Short mmCIF file of C-alpha atoms in Angstrom, two decimals:
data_model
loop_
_atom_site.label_atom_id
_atom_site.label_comp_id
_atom_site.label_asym_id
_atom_site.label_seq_id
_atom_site.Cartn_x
_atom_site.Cartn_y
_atom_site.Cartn_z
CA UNK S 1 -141.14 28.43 25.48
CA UNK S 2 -140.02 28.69 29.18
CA UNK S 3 -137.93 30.54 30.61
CA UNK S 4 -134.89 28.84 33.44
CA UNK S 5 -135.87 29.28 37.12
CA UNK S 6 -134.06 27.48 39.61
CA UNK S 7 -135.45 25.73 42.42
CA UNK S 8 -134.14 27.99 45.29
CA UNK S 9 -133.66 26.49 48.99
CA UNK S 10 -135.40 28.09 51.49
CA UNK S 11 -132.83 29.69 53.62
CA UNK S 12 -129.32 31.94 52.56
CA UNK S 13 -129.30 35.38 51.45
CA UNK S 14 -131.19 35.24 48.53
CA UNK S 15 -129.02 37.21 45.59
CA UNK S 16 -126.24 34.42 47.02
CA UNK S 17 -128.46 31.43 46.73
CA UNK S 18 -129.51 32.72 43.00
CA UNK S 19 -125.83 33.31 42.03
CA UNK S 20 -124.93 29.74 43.47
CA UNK S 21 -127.90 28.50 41.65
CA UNK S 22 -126.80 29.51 38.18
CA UNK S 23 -123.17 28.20 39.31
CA UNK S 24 -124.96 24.61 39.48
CA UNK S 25 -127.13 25.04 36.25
CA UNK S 26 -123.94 26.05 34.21
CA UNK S 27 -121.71 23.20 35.89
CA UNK S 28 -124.88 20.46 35.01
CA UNK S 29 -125.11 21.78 31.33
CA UNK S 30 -128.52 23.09 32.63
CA UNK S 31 -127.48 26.67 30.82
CA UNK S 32 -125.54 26.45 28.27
CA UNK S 33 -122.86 28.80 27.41
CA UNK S 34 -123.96 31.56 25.12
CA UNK S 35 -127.61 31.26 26.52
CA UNK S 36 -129.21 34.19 27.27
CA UNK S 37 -130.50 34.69 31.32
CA UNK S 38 -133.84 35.42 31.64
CA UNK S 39 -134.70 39.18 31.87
CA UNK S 40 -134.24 40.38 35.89
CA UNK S 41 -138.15 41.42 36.47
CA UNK S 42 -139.31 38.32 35.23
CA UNK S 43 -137.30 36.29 36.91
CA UNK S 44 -138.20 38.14 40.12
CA UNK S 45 -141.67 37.32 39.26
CA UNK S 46 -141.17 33.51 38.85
CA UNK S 47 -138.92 33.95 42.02
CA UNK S 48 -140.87 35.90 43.99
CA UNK S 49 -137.92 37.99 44.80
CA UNK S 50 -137.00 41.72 43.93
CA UNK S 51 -135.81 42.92 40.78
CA UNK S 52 -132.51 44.33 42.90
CA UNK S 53 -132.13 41.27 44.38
CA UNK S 54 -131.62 39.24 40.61
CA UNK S 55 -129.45 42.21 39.26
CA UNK S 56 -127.13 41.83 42.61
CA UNK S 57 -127.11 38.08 41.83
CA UNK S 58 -126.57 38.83 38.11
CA UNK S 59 -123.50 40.69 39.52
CA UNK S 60 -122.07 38.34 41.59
CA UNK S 61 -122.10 35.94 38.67
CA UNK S 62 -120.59 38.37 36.26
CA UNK S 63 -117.92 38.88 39.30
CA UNK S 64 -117.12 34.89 39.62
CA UNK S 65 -117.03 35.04 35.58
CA UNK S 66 -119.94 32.68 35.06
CA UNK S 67 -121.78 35.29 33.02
CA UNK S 68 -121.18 38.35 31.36
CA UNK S 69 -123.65 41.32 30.90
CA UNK S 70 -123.92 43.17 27.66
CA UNK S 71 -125.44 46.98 27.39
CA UNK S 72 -129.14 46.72 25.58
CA UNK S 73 -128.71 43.28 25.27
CA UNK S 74 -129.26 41.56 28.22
CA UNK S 75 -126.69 39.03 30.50
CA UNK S 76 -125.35 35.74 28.93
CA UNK S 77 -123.77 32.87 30.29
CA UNK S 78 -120.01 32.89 29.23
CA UNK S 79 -118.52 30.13 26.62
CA UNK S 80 -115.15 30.38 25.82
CA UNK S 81 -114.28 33.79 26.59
CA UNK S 82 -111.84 33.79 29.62
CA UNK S 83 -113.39 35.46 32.97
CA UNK S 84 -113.22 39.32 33.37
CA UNK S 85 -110.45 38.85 35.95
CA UNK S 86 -108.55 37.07 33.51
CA UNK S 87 -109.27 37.95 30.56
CA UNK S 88 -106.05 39.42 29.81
CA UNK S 89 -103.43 37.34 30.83
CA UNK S 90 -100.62 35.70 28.46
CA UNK S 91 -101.26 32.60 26.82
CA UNK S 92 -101.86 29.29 29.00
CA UNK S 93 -98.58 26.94 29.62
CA UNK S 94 -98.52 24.59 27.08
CA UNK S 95 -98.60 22.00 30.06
CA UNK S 96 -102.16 22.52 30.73
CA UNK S 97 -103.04 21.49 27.52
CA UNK S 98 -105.34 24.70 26.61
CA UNK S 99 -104.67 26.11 22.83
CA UNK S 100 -105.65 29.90 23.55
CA UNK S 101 -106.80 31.27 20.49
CA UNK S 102 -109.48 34.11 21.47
CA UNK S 103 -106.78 36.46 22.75
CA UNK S 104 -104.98 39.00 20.47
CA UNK S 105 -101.44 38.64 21.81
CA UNK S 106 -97.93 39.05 19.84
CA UNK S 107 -96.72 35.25 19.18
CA UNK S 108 -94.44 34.21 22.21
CA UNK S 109 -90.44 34.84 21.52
CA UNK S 110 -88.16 34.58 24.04
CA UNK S 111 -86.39 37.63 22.66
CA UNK S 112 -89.16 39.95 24.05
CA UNK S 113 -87.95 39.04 27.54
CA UNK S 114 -84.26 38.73 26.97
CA UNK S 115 -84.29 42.53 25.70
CA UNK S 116 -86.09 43.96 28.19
CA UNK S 117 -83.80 42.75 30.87
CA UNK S 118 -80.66 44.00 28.89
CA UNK S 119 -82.74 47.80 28.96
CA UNK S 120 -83.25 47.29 32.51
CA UNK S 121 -79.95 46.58 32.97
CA UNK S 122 -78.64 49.50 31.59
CA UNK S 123 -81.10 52.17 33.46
CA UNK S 124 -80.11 50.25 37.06
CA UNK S 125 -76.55 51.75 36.42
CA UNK S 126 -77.47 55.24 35.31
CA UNK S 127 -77.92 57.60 38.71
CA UNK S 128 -78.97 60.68 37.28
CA UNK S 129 -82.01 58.65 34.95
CA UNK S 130 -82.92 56.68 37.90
CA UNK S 131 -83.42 60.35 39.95
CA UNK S 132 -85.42 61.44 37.36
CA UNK S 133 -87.61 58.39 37.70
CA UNK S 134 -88.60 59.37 40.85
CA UNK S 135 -89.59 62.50 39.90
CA UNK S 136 -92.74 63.68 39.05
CA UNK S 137 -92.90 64.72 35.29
CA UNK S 138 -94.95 66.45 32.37
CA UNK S 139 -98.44 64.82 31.80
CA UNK S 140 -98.05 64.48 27.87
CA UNK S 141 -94.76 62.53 28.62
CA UNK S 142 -90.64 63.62 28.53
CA UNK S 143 -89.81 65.33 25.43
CA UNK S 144 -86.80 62.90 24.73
CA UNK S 145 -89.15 60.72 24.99
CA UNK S 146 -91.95 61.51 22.63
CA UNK S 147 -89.14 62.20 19.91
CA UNK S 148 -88.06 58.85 20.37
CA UNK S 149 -91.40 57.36 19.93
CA UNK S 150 -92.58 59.78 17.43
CA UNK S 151 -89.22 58.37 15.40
CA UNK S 152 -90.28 55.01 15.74
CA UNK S 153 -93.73 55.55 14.75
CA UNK S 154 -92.41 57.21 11.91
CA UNK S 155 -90.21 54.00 11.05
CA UNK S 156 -93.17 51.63 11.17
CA UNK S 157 -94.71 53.71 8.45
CA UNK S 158 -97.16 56.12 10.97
CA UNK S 159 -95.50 59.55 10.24
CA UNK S 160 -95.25 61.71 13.62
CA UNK S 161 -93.64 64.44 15.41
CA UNK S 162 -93.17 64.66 19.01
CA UNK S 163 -95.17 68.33 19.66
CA UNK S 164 -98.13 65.83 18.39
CA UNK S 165 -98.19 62.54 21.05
CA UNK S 166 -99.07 62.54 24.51
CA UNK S 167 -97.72 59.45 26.29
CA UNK S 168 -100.46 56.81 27.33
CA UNK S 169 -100.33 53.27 29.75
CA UNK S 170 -101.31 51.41 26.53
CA UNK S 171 -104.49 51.51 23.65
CA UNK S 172 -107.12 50.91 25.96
CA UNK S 173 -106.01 54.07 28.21
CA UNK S 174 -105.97 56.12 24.53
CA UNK S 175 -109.06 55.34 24.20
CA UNK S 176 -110.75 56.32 27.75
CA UNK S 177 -109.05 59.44 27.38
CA UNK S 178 -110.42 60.50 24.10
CA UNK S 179 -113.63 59.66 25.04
CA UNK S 180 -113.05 61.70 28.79
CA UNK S 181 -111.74 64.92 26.53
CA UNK S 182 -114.44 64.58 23.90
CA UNK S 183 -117.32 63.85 25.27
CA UNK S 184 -119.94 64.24 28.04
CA UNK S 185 -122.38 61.42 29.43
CA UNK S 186 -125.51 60.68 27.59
CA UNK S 187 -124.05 61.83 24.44
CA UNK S 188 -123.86 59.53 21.43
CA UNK S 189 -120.54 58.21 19.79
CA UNK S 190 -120.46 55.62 16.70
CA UNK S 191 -118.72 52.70 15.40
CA UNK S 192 -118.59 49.38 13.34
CA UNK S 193 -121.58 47.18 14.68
CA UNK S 194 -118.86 44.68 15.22
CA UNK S 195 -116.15 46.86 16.90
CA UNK S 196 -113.48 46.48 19.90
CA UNK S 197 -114.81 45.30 23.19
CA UNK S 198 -112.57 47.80 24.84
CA UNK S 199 -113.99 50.59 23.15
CA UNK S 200 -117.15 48.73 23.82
CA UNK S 201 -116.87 48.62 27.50
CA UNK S 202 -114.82 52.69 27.58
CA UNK S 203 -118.39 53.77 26.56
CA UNK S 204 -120.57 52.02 28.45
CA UNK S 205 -118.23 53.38 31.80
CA UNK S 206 -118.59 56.81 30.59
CA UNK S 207 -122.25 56.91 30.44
CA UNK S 208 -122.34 56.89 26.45
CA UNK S 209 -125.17 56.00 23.95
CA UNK S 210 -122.85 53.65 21.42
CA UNK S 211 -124.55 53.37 17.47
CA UNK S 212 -123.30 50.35 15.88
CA UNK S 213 -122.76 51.46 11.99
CA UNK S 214 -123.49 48.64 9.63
CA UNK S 215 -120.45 46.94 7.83
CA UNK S 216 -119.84 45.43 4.49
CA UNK S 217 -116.55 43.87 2.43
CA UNK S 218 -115.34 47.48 2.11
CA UNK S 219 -115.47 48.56 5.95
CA UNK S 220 -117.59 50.73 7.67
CA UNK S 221 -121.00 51.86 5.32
CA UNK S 222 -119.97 55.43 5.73
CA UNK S 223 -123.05 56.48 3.52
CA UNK S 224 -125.40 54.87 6.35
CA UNK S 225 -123.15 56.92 8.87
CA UNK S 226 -123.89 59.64 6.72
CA UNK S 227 -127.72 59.01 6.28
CA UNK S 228 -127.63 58.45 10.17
CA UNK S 229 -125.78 62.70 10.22
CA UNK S 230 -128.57 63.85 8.41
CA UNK S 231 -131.43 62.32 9.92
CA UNK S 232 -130.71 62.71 13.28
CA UNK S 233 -128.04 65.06 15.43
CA UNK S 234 -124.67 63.65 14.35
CA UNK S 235 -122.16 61.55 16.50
CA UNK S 236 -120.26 63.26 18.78
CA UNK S 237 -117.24 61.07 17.62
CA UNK S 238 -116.87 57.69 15.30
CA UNK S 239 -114.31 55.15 16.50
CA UNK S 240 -112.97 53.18 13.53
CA UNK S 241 -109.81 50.56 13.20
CA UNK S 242 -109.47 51.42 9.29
CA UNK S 243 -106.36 49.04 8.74
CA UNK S 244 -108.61 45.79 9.79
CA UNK S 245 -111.12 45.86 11.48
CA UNK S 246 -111.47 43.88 14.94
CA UNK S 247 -112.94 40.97 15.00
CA UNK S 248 -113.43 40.71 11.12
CA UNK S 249 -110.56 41.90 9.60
CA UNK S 250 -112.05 44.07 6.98
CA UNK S 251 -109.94 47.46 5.89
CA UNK S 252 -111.71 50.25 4.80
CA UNK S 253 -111.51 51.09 1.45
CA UNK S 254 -109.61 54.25 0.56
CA UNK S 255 -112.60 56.15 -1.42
CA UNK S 256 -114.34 55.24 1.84
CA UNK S 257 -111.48 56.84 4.53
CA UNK S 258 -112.26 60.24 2.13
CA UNK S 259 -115.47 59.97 2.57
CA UNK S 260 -115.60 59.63 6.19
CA UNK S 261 -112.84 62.28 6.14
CA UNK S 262 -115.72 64.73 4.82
CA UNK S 263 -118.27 63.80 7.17
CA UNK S 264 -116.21 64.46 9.83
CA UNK S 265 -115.67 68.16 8.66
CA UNK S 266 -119.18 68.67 7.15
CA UNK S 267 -121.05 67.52 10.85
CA UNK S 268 -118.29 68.45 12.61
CA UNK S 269 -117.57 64.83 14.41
CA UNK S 270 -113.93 63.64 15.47
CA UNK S 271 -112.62 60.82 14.44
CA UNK S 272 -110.70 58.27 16.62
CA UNK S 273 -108.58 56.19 15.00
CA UNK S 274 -106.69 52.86 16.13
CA UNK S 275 -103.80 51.41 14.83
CA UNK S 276 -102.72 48.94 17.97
CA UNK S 277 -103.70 46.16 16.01
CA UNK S 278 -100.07 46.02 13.89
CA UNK S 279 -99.64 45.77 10.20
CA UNK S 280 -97.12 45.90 7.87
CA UNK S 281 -96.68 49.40 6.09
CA UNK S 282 -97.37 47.97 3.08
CA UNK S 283 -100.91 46.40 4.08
CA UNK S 284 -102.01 49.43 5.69
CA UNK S 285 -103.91 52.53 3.74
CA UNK S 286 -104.37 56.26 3.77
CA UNK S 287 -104.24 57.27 7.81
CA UNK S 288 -107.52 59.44 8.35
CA UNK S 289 -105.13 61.62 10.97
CA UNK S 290 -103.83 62.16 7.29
CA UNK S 291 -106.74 62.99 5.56
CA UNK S 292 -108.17 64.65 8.29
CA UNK S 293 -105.68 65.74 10.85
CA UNK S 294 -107.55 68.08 13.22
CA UNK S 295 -110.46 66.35 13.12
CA UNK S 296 -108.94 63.17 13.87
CA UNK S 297 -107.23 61.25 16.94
CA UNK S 298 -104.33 58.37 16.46
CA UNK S 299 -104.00 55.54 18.80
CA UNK S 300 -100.83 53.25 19.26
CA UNK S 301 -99.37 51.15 21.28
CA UNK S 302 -96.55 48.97 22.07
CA UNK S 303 -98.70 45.59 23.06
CA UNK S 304 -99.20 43.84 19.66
CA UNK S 305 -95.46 44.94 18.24
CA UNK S 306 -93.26 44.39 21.71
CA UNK S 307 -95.55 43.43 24.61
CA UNK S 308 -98.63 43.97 25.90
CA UNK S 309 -97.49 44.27 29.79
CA UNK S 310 -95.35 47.23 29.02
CA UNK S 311 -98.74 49.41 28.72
CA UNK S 312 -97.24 51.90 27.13
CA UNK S 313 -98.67 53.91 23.95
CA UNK S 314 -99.35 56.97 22.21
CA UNK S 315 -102.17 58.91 21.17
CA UNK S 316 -101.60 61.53 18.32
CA UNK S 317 -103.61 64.56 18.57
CA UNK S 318 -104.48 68.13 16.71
CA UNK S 319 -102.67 70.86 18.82
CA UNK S 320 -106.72 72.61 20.20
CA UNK S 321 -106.98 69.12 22.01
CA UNK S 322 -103.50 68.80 23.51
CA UNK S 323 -104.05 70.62 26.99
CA UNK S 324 -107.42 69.20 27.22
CA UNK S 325 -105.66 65.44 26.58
CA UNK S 326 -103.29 66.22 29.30
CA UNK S 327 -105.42 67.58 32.14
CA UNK S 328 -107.74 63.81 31.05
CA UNK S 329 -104.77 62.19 31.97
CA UNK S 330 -103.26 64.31 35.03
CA UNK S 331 -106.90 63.67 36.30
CA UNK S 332 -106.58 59.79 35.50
CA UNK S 333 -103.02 59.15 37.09
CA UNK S 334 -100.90 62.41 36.64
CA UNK S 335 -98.53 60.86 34.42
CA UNK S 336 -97.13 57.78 32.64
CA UNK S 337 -94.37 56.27 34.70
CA UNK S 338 -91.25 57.62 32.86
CA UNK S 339 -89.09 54.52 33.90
CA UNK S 340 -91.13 52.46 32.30
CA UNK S 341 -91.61 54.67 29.09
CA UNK S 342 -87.62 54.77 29.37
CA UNK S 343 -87.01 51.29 29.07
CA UNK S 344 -89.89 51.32 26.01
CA UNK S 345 -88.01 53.82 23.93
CA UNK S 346 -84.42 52.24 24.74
CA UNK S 347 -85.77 48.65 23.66
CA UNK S 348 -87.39 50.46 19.93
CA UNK S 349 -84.20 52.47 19.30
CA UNK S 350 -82.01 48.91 19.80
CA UNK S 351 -81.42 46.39 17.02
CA UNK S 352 -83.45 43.45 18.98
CA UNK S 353 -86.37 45.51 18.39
CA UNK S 354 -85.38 45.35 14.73
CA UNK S 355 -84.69 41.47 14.72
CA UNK S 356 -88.26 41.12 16.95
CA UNK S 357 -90.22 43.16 14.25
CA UNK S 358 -88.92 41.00 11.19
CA UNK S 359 -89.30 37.81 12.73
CA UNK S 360 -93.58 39.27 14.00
CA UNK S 361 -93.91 39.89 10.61
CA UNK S 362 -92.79 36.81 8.70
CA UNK S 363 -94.58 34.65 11.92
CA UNK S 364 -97.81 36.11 11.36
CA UNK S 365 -97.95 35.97 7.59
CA UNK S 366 -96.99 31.76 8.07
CA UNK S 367 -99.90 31.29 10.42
CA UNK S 368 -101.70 33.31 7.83
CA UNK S 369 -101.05 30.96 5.36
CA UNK S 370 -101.60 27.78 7.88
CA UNK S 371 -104.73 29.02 8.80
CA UNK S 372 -106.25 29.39 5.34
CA UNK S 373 -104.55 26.56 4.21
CA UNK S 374 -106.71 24.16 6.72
CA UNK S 375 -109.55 26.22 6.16
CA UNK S 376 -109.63 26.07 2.66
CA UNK S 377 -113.00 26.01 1.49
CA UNK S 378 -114.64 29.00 4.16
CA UNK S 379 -115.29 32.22 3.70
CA UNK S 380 -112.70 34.01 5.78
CA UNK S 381 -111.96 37.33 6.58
CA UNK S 382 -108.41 39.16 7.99
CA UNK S 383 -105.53 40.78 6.70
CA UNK S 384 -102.30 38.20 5.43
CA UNK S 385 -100.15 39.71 8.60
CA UNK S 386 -102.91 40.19 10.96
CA UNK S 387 -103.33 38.85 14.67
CA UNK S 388 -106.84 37.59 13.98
CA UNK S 389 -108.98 35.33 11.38
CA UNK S 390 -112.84 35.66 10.63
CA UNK S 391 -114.70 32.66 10.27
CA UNK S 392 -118.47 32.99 9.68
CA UNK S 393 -119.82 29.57 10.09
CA UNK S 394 -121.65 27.38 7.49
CA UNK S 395 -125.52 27.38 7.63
CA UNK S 396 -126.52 25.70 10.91
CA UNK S 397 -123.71 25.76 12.97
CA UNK S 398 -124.26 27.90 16.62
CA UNK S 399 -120.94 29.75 17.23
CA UNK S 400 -122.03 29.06 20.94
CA UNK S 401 -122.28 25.58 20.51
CA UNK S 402 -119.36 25.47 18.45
CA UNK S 403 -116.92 27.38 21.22
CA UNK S 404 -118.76 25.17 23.89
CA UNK S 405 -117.58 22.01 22.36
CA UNK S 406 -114.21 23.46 21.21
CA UNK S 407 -113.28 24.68 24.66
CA UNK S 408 -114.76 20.76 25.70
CA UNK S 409 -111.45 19.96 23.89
CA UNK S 410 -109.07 22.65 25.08
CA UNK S 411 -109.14 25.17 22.45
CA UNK S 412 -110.45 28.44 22.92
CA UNK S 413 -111.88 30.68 20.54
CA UNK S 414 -114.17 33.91 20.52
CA UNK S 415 -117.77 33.92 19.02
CA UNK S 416 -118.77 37.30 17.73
CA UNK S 417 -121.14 38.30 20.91
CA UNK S 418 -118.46 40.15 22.86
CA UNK S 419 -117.98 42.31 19.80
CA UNK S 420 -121.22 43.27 18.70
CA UNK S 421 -122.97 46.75 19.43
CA UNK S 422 -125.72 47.16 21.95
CA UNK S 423 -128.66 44.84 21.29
CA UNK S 424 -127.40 43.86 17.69
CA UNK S 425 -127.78 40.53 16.87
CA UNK S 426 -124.25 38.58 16.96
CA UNK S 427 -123.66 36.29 13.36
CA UNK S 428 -122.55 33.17 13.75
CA UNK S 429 -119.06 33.64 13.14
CA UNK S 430 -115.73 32.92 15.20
CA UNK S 431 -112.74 35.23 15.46
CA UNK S 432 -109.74 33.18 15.79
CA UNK S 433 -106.11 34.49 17.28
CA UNK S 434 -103.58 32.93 15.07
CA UNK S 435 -100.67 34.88 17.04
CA UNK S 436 -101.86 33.68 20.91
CA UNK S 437 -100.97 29.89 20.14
CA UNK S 438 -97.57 29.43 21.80
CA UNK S 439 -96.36 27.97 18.39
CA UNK S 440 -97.25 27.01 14.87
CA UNK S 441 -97.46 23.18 15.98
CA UNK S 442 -99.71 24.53 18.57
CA UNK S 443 -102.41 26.30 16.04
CA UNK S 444 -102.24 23.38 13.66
CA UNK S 445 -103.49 21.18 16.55
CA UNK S 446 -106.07 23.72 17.40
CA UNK S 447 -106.97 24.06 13.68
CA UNK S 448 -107.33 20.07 13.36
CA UNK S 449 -109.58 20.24 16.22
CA UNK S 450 -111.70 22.89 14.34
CA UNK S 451 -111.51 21.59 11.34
CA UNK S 452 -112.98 18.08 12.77
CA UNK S 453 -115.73 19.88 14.32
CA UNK S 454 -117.22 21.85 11.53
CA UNK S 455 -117.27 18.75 10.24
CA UNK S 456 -120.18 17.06 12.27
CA UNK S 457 -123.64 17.39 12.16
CA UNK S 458 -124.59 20.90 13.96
CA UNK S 459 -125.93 20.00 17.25
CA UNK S 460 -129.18 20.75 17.88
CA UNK S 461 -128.93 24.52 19.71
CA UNK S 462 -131.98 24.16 22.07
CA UNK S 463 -131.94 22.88 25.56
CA UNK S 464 -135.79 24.14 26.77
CA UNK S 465 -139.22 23.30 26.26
#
């Protein structure tokens, strides 16, 4: 089998001229998305170039968002995941046609908007809050303030107190400083072998070695994490979404959250726990911070429950960690803006946030049902109020072929690759955003579309000789 090299013209700067050149052979269909590059040294080879000359054109491609590089693995060409300098933004207008569905974003409501202007609102008028503002303030957030959120946590069914949070710009921000306070580069950290991008990408940028842990229909295999403990020198830390899993859905059991529990004291590991991804109390199990609450760290935040742009969260933590948490974060940005964290813990003390809570929660479990109504007949995975639904694919279809052709008709989905651990092999499975579709009609377009294309003869996967 041969491997893709481009026929290069003879002048240009040559990393430029490679990067345009896998611009062309993605726009032709030449490489197809989900296809693998070929390795940088023997590409040189063929090219008669140096190996930093590919990886600087690999880089420029990752930069225009034609490609995207993955730790141990090697550097693919993108399919229906969104470029990095986009990758976050709110759903598409429904003008342009596009059905986002591979972003995990709160369903739209106009309420979300509407209630943060009336917050607003109410601060512009206040003189001696708007001083304070512009003051500089305690890393681990205002007091007032972490007894407001710790209250609200506590009404969602995630029991805290105040002395316990430090104030973070969102999740993602929990997570880097965990990983800054625990660990030092070159150590090794664990997770699910299908885990979080974002946790994904917070250890590659702090020099980490990640171990993907396998997974079954009960969560995390916490006796292979424990086989791993014995065998070799344990994890520094294990990162774990115990309430579902992302992409797959899949809780860990309760005899399992014990279990890992132990571990954690017996090979003295911390836990990191995250809870962004919003459930209903009643879904939700045993919180390790629980079982295990000075061995364990608690991450929240406001983005799946009120918006993502707000970026602001919490992160729950045993008291020996709490100075170490907050000199992370005075090293990262000081402090979290306390205007912003005001209008936050105005919005969850008023009734809109109320009426915007019971209206997520009834939304998600009728897309739920929508979903796996249309789907009847696959094995899917996800929790009946969850963002997300798993879909491993029947025997012979490509999840990059499938997400090609889906995104060929406007609908976006994620394949498993983004997801997967080092140089694990990705299944053929989709994760699927119910929430991001701008409304119900929306997803049960997107779902026809799907539905239509599972349908068809797998296309054949190969494109070489």
């Amino acid at each position: 089998m041969t491997i893709w090299v481009p026929q290069l013209p003879s002048e240009g700067v040559r990393y430029r001229v490679i990067a345009d050149a896998i611009a062309l052979a993605i726009q032709t269909g030449e490489l197809a998305a989900g296809q693998k590059l070929p390795p940088q040294r023997q590409l040189a080879d063929r090219l008669g170039v140096t190996v930093g000359t590919v990886t600087r054109a690999y880089a420029e491609a990752e930069r225009q968002g034609r490609v995207v590089a993955r730790v141990g693995s090697g550097t693919y060409v993108r399919g229906n995941e969104a470029p990095s300098g986009q990758y976050f933004l709110a759903s598409r207008p429904a003008e342009d046609g596009i059905i986002d569905l591979s972003l995990s974003l709160p369903p739209p409501h106009p309420l979300r908007a509407a209630s943060l202007g009336r917050v607003l609102q109410e601060i512009a008028v206040e003189e001696p809050l708007l001083q304070r503002a512009v003051e500089y303030q305690s890393d681990r957030g205002v007091p007032e303030h972490r007894e407001r959120l710790a209250a609200w946590m506590t009404e969602l069914g995630m029991p805290a107190e105040a002395e316990s949070l430090l104030v973070t710009q969102g999740g993602q921000h929990g997570i880097s400083l965990a990983l800054q306070a625990l660990t030092r580069p070159g150590e090794r950290i664990a997770a699910d072998v299908l885990t979080y991008p974002g946790l994904i990408s917070a250890a590659s940028q702090a020099h980490l070695k990640l171990l993907g842990v396998p997974m079954d229909a009960h969560g995390m295999d916490v006796e292979a994490l424990a086989r791993l403990c014995a065998q070799q020198q344990p994890p520094r830390l294990v990162y774990v979404t115990p309430d579902q899993n992302n992409p797959t859905g899949t809780p860990l059991s309760e005899s399992r959250r014990e279990r890992l529990a132990a571990l954690a004291h017996r090979h003295d590991f911390w836990i990191v726990e995250d809870g962004v991804q919003y459930l209903p109390a009643v879904e939700r199990g045993t919180p390790l911070y629980r079982l295990a609450p000075e061995r364990t760290l608690f991450i929240f935040s406001t983005s799946k429950v009120l918006a993502g742009g707000l970026r602001i969260g919490t992160l729950l933590a045993p008291a020996m960690l709490r100075e170490r948490l907050g000199a992370a974060l005075r090293a990262q940005s000081w402090m979290v803006p306390p205007l912003m964290v005001e209008a936050v813990c105005r919005w969850v003390a008023s009734d809109d946030s109320r009426v915007l809570l019971d209206w997520l929660i009834e939304e998600l479990g009728a897309r739920q049902r929508l979903a796996r109504e249309r789907l009847a007949g696959y094995p899917l995975g996800g929790r009946s109020h969850g963002n997300n639904l798993w879909l491993p694919l029947p025997e012979g279809q490509r999840s990059a072929i499938l997400t090609a052709a889906l995104a060929q008709r406007n609908v976006l989905v994620s394949s498993a690759e983004p997801f997967c651990v080092g140089s694990e092999p990705a299944p053929q499975a989709l994760r699927l955003c119910l929430s991001a579709a701008v409304s119900r009609e929306a997803l049960s377009q997107a779902l026809d579309t799907l539905v239509e294309l599972l349908a068809e003869p797998p296309a054949a996967p190969w494109q070489t000789l």
